[in-house]
PDB file of C-alpha atoms in Angstrom:
ATOM      1  CA  GLY A   1       3.206  -9.825  -1.160  1.00 39.00           C
ATOM      2  CA  GLU A   2       3.751  -7.225  -3.835  1.00 42.00           C
ATOM      3  CA  SER A   3       4.936  -4.079  -2.209  1.00 47.00           C
ATOM      4  CA  VAL A   4       7.251  -1.519  -3.670  1.00 54.00           C
ATOM      5  CA  GLY A   5       7.131   1.769  -1.873  1.00 48.00           C
ATOM      6  CA  LEU A   6       8.932   5.039  -1.516  1.00 40.00           C
ATOM      7  CA  HIS A   7       9.972   6.706   1.705  1.00 45.00           C
ATOM      8  CA  LEU A   8       9.351  10.292   0.518  1.00 46.00           C
ATOM      9  CA  PRO A   9       6.502  11.249  -1.754  1.00 83.00           C
ATOM     10  CA  THR A  10       8.044  14.661  -2.520  1.00 91.00           C
ATOM     11  CA  LEU A  11      11.574  15.981  -2.682  1.00 93.00           C
ATOM     12  CA  SER A  12      12.601  19.571  -3.290  1.00 95.00           C
ATOM     13  CA  VAL A  13      16.227  20.464  -4.062  1.00 96.00           C
ATOM     14  CA  GLN A  14      18.232  23.419  -5.272  1.00 97.00           C
ATOM     15  CA  GLU A  15      19.669  23.394  -8.751  1.00 97.00           C
ATOM     16  CA  GLY A  16      23.183  22.013  -8.653  1.00 97.00           C
ATOM     17  CA  ASP A  17      22.642  19.946  -5.518  1.00 96.00           C
ATOM     18  CA  ASN A  18      22.680  16.177  -5.497  1.00 97.00           C
ATOM     19  CA  SER A  19      19.356  14.355  -5.119  1.00 97.00           C
ATOM     20  CA  ILE A  20      18.710  10.999  -3.513  1.00 96.00           C
ATOM     21  CA  ILE A  21      15.436   9.202  -4.108  1.00 96.00           C
ATOM     22  CA  ASN A  22      14.729   6.092  -2.061  1.00 94.00           C
ATOM     23  CA  CYS A  23      12.678   2.976  -2.603  1.00 94.00           C
ATOM     24  CA  ALA A  24      11.878   0.040  -0.342  1.00 92.00           C
ATOM     25  CA  TYR A  25      10.862  -3.296  -1.712  1.00 85.00           C
ATOM     26  CA  SER A  26       9.463  -6.251   0.165  1.00 75.00           C
ATOM     27  CA  ASN A  27       9.971  -9.188  -2.171  1.00 86.00           C
ATOM     28  CA  SER A  28      13.331 -10.782  -1.557  1.00 86.00           C
ATOM     29  CA  ALA A  29      12.840 -12.820  -4.738  1.00 86.00           C
ATOM     30  CA  SER A  30      13.091  -9.685  -6.889  1.00 89.00           C
ATOM     31  CA  ASP A  31      16.192  -9.857  -9.042  1.00 89.00           C
ATOM     32  CA  TYR A  32      15.917  -6.906 -11.403  1.00 93.00           C
ATOM     33  CA  PHE A  33      15.169  -3.261 -10.664  1.00 95.00           C
ATOM     34  CA  ILE A  34      14.578  -0.254 -12.857  1.00 96.00           C
ATOM     35  CA  TRP A  35      14.254   3.466 -12.212  1.00 97.00           C
ATOM     36  CA  TYR A  36      11.872   5.414 -14.399  1.00 97.00           C
ATOM     37  CA  LYS A  37      11.312   9.148 -14.760  1.00 97.00           C
ATOM     38  CA  GLN A  38       7.862  10.416 -15.645  1.00 94.00           C
ATOM     39  CA  GLU A  39       7.348  13.974 -16.777  1.00 93.00           C
ATOM     40  CA  SER A  40       3.916  15.512 -16.872  1.00 89.00           C
ATOM     41  CA  GLY A  41       1.828  14.127 -19.736  1.00 87.00           C
ATOM     42  CA  LYS A  42       4.439  11.570 -20.742  1.00 91.00           C
ATOM     43  CA  GLY A  43       5.089   7.896 -20.226  1.00 93.00           C
ATOM     44  CA  PRO A  44       7.713   6.445 -17.877  1.00 95.00           C
ATOM     45  CA  GLN A  45      11.179   6.995 -19.298  1.00 96.00           C
ATOM     46  CA  PHE A  46      13.902   4.447 -18.577  1.00 95.00           C
ATOM     47  CA  ILE A  47      16.785   5.894 -16.544  1.00 96.00           C
ATOM     48  CA  ILE A  48      18.887   3.044 -15.245  1.00 97.00           C
ATOM     49  CA  ASP A  49      18.564  -0.573 -14.182  1.00 96.00           C
ATOM     50  CA  ILE A  50      20.402  -2.930 -11.880  1.00 96.00           C
ATOM     51  CA  ARG A  51      20.487  -6.674 -11.399  1.00 94.00           C
ATOM     52  CA  SER A  52      20.402  -8.271  -7.990  1.00 92.00           C
ATOM     53  CA  ASN A  53      23.971  -9.563  -8.344  1.00 93.00           C
ATOM     54  CA  MET A  54      25.211  -5.959  -8.271  1.00 96.00           C
ATOM     55  CA  ASP A  55      25.087  -3.343  -5.538  1.00 96.00           C
ATOM     56  CA  LYS A  56      25.939  -0.262  -7.561  1.00 98.00           C
ATOM     57  CA  ARG A  57      25.612   0.904 -11.123  1.00 98.00           C
ATOM     58  CA  GLN A  58      26.479   4.264 -12.611  1.00 97.00           C
ATOM     59  CA  GLY A  59      25.133   6.098 -15.590  1.00 95.00           C
ATOM     60  CA  GLN A  60      25.412   9.636 -16.813  1.00 93.00           C
ATOM     61  CA  ARG A  61      24.859  11.779 -13.695  1.00 96.00           C
ATOM     62  CA  VAL A  62      22.869   8.960 -12.081  1.00 98.00           C
ATOM     63  CA  THR A  63      23.840   6.160  -9.752  1.00 98.00           C
ATOM     64  CA  VAL A  64      21.649   3.348  -8.482  1.00 98.00           C
ATOM     65  CA  LEU A  65      22.486   1.599  -5.240  1.00 98.00           C
ATOM     66  CA  LEU A  66      20.973  -1.706  -4.196  1.00 97.00           C
ATOM     67  CA  ASN A  67      21.081  -2.996  -0.639  1.00 96.00           C
ATOM     68  CA  LYS A  68      19.571  -6.464  -0.635  1.00 93.00           C
ATOM     69  CA  THR A  69      20.107  -6.908   3.100  1.00 93.00           C
ATOM     70  CA  VAL A  70      17.521  -4.245   3.899  1.00 93.00           C
ATOM     71  CA  LYS A  71      15.686  -4.442   0.570  1.00 93.00           C
ATOM     72  CA  HIS A  72      16.448  -0.862  -0.337  1.00 95.00           C
ATOM     73  CA  LEU A  73      17.078   0.836  -3.644  1.00 96.00           C
ATOM     74  CA  SER A  74      18.167   4.408  -4.202  1.00 97.00           C
ATOM     75  CA  LEU A  75      18.680   6.722  -7.152  1.00 98.00           C
ATOM     76  CA  GLN A  76      21.284   9.436  -6.859  1.00 98.00           C
ATOM     77  CA  ILE A  77      21.231  12.315  -9.309  1.00 98.00           C
ATOM     78  CA  ALA A  78      24.338  14.452  -9.395  1.00 97.00           C
ATOM     79  CA  ALA A  79      24.196  18.206 -10.029  1.00 97.00           C
ATOM     80  CA  THR A  80      20.417  18.228 -10.300  1.00 97.00           C
ATOM     81  CA  GLN A  81      19.018  20.390 -13.075  1.00 96.00           C
ATOM     82  CA  PRO A  82      15.554  21.916 -13.614  1.00 96.00           C
ATOM     83  CA  GLY A  83      14.998  19.343 -16.362  1.00 96.00           C
ATOM     84  CA  ASP A  84      15.245  16.623 -13.731  1.00 97.00           C
ATOM     85  CA  SER A  85      11.964  17.768 -12.194  1.00 97.00           C
ATOM     86  CA  ALA A  86       9.587  14.835 -12.586  1.00 96.00           C
ATOM     87  CA  VAL A  87       8.066  11.890 -10.742  1.00 94.00           C
ATOM     88  CA  TYR A  88      10.514   9.038 -10.243  1.00 96.00           C
ATOM     89  CA  PHE A  89       9.351   5.443  -9.931  1.00 95.00           C
ATOM     90  CA  CYS A  90      11.254   2.355  -8.960  1.00 95.00           C
ATOM     91  CA  ALA A  91      10.052  -0.922 -10.425  1.00 95.00           C
ATOM     92  CA  GLU A  92      10.952  -4.509  -9.673  1.00 93.00           C
ATOM     93  CA  ASN A  93      10.624  -7.808 -11.403  1.00 90.00           C
ATOM     94  CA  PHE A  94       9.991 -10.758  -9.148  1.00 76.00           C
ATOM     95  CA  GLY A  95      11.880 -13.042 -11.492  1.00 68.00           C
ATOM     96  CA  GLN A  96      11.067 -16.354  -9.929  1.00 65.00           C
ATOM     97  CA  GLY A  97       8.039 -18.145 -11.290  1.00 68.00           C
ATOM     98  CA  GLY A  98       8.599 -16.717 -14.733  1.00 71.00           C
ATOM     99  CA  SER A  99       6.790 -13.438 -14.117  1.00 79.00           C
ATOM    100  CA  GLU A 100       7.055 -10.910 -16.926  1.00 81.00           C
ATOM    101  CA  LYS A 101       5.591  -8.010 -15.057  1.00 87.00           C
ATOM    102  CA  LEU A 102       7.197  -5.030 -13.433  1.00 92.00           C
ATOM    103  CA  VAL A 103       5.738  -3.887 -10.119  1.00 92.00           C
ATOM    104  CA  PHE A 104       5.967  -0.126  -9.733  1.00 93.00           C
ATOM    105  CA  GLY A 105       6.317   1.908  -6.566  1.00 90.00           C
ATOM    106  CA  LYS A 106       4.154   4.913  -5.757  1.00 86.00           C
ATOM    107  CA  GLY A 107       6.564   7.511  -7.085  1.00 90.00           C
ATOM    108  CA  THR A 108       8.510  10.448  -5.673  1.00 93.00           C
ATOM    109  CA  LYS A 109       7.959  13.904  -7.076  1.00 94.00           C
ATOM    110  CA  LEU A 110      11.263  15.725  -7.478  1.00 96.00           C
ATOM    111  CA  THR A 111      11.147  19.506  -7.753  1.00 96.00           C
ATOM    112  CA  VAL A 112      14.336  21.367  -8.652  1.00 96.00           C
ATOM    113  CA  ASN A 113      14.387  24.999  -7.615  1.00 94.00           C
ATOM    114  CA  PRO A 114      16.500  27.419  -9.687  1.00 89.00           C
TER     115      PRO A 114
ATOM    116  CA  GLU B   1      16.254   7.103 -30.876  1.00 74.00           C
ATOM    117  CA  PRO B   2      13.460   4.603 -31.616  1.00 76.00           C
ATOM    118  CA  GLU B   3      10.343   5.035 -29.535  1.00 93.00           C
ATOM    119  CA  VAL B   4       6.993   3.480 -28.767  1.00 97.00           C
ATOM    120  CA  THR B   5       4.136   5.482 -30.267  1.00 97.00           C
ATOM    121  CA  GLN B   6       0.538   5.427 -29.122  1.00 97.00           C
ATOM    122  CA  THR B   7      -2.663   6.736 -30.653  1.00 97.00           C
ATOM    123  CA  PRO B   8      -4.881   8.486 -29.887  1.00 97.00           C
ATOM    124  CA  SER B   9      -3.380  10.643 -27.159  1.00 96.00           C
ATOM    125  CA  HIS B  10      -6.829  11.197 -25.682  1.00 97.00           C
ATOM    126  CA  GLN B  11      -9.975   9.130 -26.139  1.00 97.00           C
ATOM    127  CA  VAL B  12     -13.376  10.066 -24.733  1.00 98.00           C
ATOM    128  CA  THR B  13     -16.075   7.428 -24.804  1.00 98.00           C
ATOM    129  CA  GLN B  14     -19.440   6.712 -23.278  1.00 98.00           C
ATOM    130  CA  MET B  15     -19.913   3.951 -20.745  1.00 98.00           C
ATOM    131  CA  GLY B  16     -20.672   0.648 -22.456  1.00 97.00           C
ATOM    132  CA  GLN B  17     -18.904   1.546 -25.680  1.00 98.00           C
ATOM    133  CA  GLU B  18     -15.968  -0.360 -27.130  1.00 98.00           C
ATOM    134  CA  VAL B  19     -12.594   1.328 -27.484  1.00 98.00           C
ATOM    135  CA  ILE B  20      -9.397   0.280 -29.200  1.00 97.00           C
ATOM    136  CA  LEU B  21      -6.114   1.774 -28.115  1.00 98.00           C
ATOM    137  CA  ARG B  22      -3.286   1.497 -30.593  1.00 97.00           C
ATOM    138  CA  CYS B  23       0.444   1.164 -30.208  1.00 98.00           C
ATOM    139  CA  VAL B  24       3.430   0.794 -32.475  1.00 97.00           C
ATOM    140  CA  PRO B  25       6.239  -0.828 -30.456  1.00 97.00           C
ATOM    141  CA  ILE B  26       9.924  -0.389 -31.204  1.00 95.00           C
ATOM    142  CA  SER B  27      10.598  -2.334 -34.379  1.00 92.00           C
ATOM    143  CA  ASN B  28      13.125  -4.925 -33.204  1.00 91.00           C
ATOM    144  CA  HIS B  29      11.353  -5.606 -29.908  1.00 94.00           C
ATOM    145  CA  LEU B  30       9.675  -8.943 -29.321  1.00 93.00           C
ATOM    146  CA  TYR B  31       7.807  -8.440 -26.044  1.00 94.00           C
ATOM    147  CA  PHE B  32       4.835  -6.146 -25.676  1.00 96.00           C
ATOM    148  CA  TYR B  33       2.909  -4.883 -22.690  1.00 97.00           C
ATOM    149  CA  TRP B  34       0.005  -2.764 -21.568  1.00 98.00           C
ATOM    150  CA  TYR B  35       0.028  -0.899 -18.274  1.00 97.00           C
ATOM    151  CA  ARG B  36      -2.401   1.620 -16.891  1.00 97.00           C
ATOM    152  CA  GLN B  37      -2.179   4.497 -14.445  1.00 94.00           C
ATOM    153  CA  ILE B  38      -5.223   5.894 -12.719  1.00 91.00           C
ATOM    154  CA  LEU B  39      -4.713   9.575 -11.973  1.00 85.00           C
ATOM    155  CA  GLY B  40      -2.271  10.069  -9.115  1.00 79.00           C
ATOM    156  CA  GLN B  41      -1.727   6.366  -8.579  1.00 84.00           C
ATOM    157  CA  LYS B  42       0.872   3.737  -9.397  1.00 87.00           C
ATOM    158  CA  VAL B  43       1.554   2.342 -12.826  1.00 93.00           C
ATOM    159  CA  GLU B  44      -0.184  -1.068 -12.898  1.00 95.00           C
ATOM    160  CA  PHE B  45       0.549  -4.080 -15.072  1.00 95.00           C
ATOM    161  CA  LEU B  46      -2.249  -5.317 -17.307  1.00 97.00           C
ATOM    162  CA  VAL B  47      -0.835  -7.835 -19.769  1.00 96.00           C
ATOM    163  CA  SER B  48       2.294  -9.079 -21.493  1.00 95.00           C
ATOM    164  CA  PHE B  49       2.357 -10.515 -25.013  1.00 95.00           C
ATOM    165  CA  TYR B  50       4.972 -12.565 -26.807  1.00 93.00           C
ATOM    166  CA  ASN B  51       5.002 -14.774 -29.876  1.00 92.00           C
ATOM    167  CA  ASN B  52       1.425 -13.814 -30.710  1.00 92.00           C
ATOM    168  CA  GLU B  53      -0.050 -14.840 -27.421  1.00 94.00           C
ATOM    169  CA  ILE B  54      -0.627 -13.522 -23.921  1.00 95.00           C
ATOM    170  CA  SER B  55       2.174 -14.632 -21.628  1.00 93.00           C
ATOM    171  CA  GLU B  56       0.862 -13.089 -18.425  1.00 93.00           C
ATOM    172  CA  LYS B  57      -2.094 -11.004 -17.307  1.00 94.00           C
ATOM    173  CA  SER B  58      -3.205  -9.339 -14.111  1.00 94.00           C
ATOM    174  CA  GLU B  59      -6.504  -9.572 -12.248  1.00 94.00           C
ATOM    175  CA  ILE B  60      -7.483  -6.252 -13.833  1.00 94.00           C
ATOM    176  CA  PHE B  61      -7.311  -7.808 -17.300  1.00 96.00           C
ATOM    177  CA  ASP B  62     -10.708  -9.507 -17.269  1.00 95.00           C
ATOM    178  CA  ASP B  63     -12.906 -10.719 -20.127  1.00 95.00           C
ATOM    179  CA  GLN B  64     -13.656  -7.137 -21.154  1.00 96.00           C
ATOM    180  CA  PHE B  65     -10.049  -6.695 -22.245  1.00 98.00           C
ATOM    181  CA  SER B  66      -8.267  -8.210 -25.210  1.00 98.00           C
ATOM    182  CA  VAL B  67      -5.017  -7.612 -27.054  1.00 97.00           C
ATOM    183  CA  GLU B  68      -4.025  -8.231 -30.602  1.00 96.00           C
ATOM    184  CA  ARG B  69      -1.077  -7.848 -32.917  1.00 94.00           C
ATOM    185  CA  PRO B  70      -2.948  -7.582 -36.194  1.00 89.00           C
ATOM    186  CA  ASP B  71       0.138  -7.055 -38.335  1.00 88.00           C
ATOM    187  CA  GLY B  72       3.891  -6.770 -37.992  1.00 81.00           C
ATOM    188  CA  SER B  73       3.877  -3.336 -36.435  1.00 89.00           C
ATOM    189  CA  ASN B  74       0.730  -2.626 -34.417  1.00 94.00           C
ATOM    190  CA  PHE B  75      -0.273  -3.820 -30.961  1.00 97.00           C
ATOM    191  CA  THR B  76      -3.779  -3.022 -29.760  1.00 98.00           C
ATOM    192  CA  LEU B  77      -5.750  -3.072 -26.527  1.00 98.00           C
ATOM    193  CA  LYS B  78      -9.521  -3.426 -26.823  1.00 98.00           C
ATOM    194  CA  ILE B  79     -11.979  -2.761 -24.036  1.00 98.00           C
ATOM    195  CA  ARG B  80     -15.288  -4.292 -25.053  1.00 96.00           C
ATOM    196  CA  SER B  81     -17.718  -2.435 -22.824  1.00 95.00           C
ATOM    197  CA  THR B  82     -16.108   0.447 -20.999  1.00 97.00           C
ATOM    198  CA  LYS B  83     -16.913   1.289 -17.400  1.00 97.00           C
ATOM    199  CA  LEU B  84     -16.364   4.542 -15.554  1.00 97.00           C
ATOM    200  CA  GLU B  85     -13.531   2.956 -13.585  1.00 96.00           C
ATOM    201  CA  ASP B  86     -11.652   2.214 -16.818  1.00 97.00           C
ATOM    202  CA  SER B  87     -10.799   5.915 -17.014  1.00 97.00           C
ATOM    203  CA  ALA B  88      -7.009   6.064 -16.799  1.00 97.00           C
ATOM    204  CA  MET B  89      -3.806   6.573 -18.758  1.00 97.00           C
ATOM    205  CA  TYR B  90      -2.986   3.457 -20.726  1.00 98.00           C
ATOM    206  CA  PHE B  91       0.667   2.885 -21.528  1.00 98.00           C
ATOM    207  CA  CYS B  92       2.017   0.526 -24.108  1.00 98.00           C
ATOM    208  CA  ALA B  93       5.564  -0.759 -23.645  1.00 97.00           C
ATOM    209  CA  SER B  94       7.941  -3.031 -25.463  1.00 96.00           C
ATOM    210  CA  SER B  95      11.229  -4.734 -24.708  1.00 94.00           C
ATOM    211  CA  GLU B  96      13.881  -6.366 -26.830  1.00 92.00           C
ATOM    212  CA  ASN B  97      14.040  -9.392 -24.611  1.00 88.00           C
ATOM    213  CA  ALA B  98      12.086 -10.725 -21.641  1.00 87.00           C
ATOM    214  CA  VAL B  99      12.079  -8.820 -18.362  1.00 84.00           C
ATOM    215  CA  LEU B 100      13.209 -12.126 -16.898  1.00 78.00           C
ATOM    216  CA  ASN B 101      16.392 -11.642 -18.893  1.00 83.00           C
ATOM    217  CA  ASN B 102      16.881  -8.142 -17.478  1.00 85.00           C
ATOM    218  CA  SER B 103      15.612  -6.297 -20.521  1.00 89.00           C
ATOM    219  CA  PRO B 104      14.064  -2.931 -19.631  1.00 92.00           C
ATOM    220  CA  LEU B 105      10.656  -1.844 -20.853  1.00 94.00           C
ATOM    221  CA  HIS B 106      10.356   1.232 -23.039  1.00 96.00           C
ATOM    222  CA  PHE B 107       7.056   3.053 -22.704  1.00 96.00           C
ATOM    223  CA  GLY B 108       4.980   5.191 -25.014  1.00 97.00           C
ATOM    224  CA  ASN B 109       3.466   8.491 -23.907  1.00 96.00           C
ATOM    225  CA  GLY B 110       0.106   6.901 -23.254  1.00 97.00           C
ATOM    226  CA  THR B 111      -3.532   7.279 -24.218  1.00 98.00           C
ATOM    227  CA  ARG B 112      -5.727   9.106 -21.757  1.00 97.00           C
ATOM    228  CA  LEU B 113      -9.051   7.272 -21.712  1.00 98.00           C
ATOM    229  CA  THR B 114     -12.026   9.140 -20.285  1.00 98.00           C
ATOM    230  CA  VAL B 115     -15.260   7.200 -19.850  1.00 98.00           C
ATOM    231  CA  THR B 116     -18.348   9.341 -19.303  1.00 97.00           C
TER     232      THR B 116
END
């Protein structure tokens, strides 16, 4: 079935610390994953993506890890800043069957304390 | 950086009325989408559009919904007869290539639809 979920609905960190946001997915056919950041009153903003043939991808201050064995995705944010405060969503594309849609998780609210 | 723009930012309408939500996707993108987000809930897929036709739609996208690309720049979502439960944020998105080809979606800032 379609199920993309997050282990922690809220995460509070101190400025400068590293943050880890987790996501579990249930569809083993998913082959493409994206992390989005959503600030209040705005649309989802693309952060980083990863294909299923990779297990790690790095961007600027962000790293996405994919563990297909346990169907787990994580987003690591280094040196978290107040501007990182937002809701973070993982999204997956099932791939097989020609589906164009992304299935979004529930979201984790990240709060960065100064 | 190019972005997806949506208008209006907020639309209030009475139940049973028709609404049209407008979007201007990123100019070189070929795939277009509508998603919605009911307050405090997940972002949900409504419809994808490519080559002037719907390529996929969800169960939410019933006969009350339609999409159109009336010219080379606009992409619209029409709700024929709005219901209270249509109240949500509606996000337009576009991508350069198909999601199947690992092309990420870029979203607009949404239209908040309130049906009274």
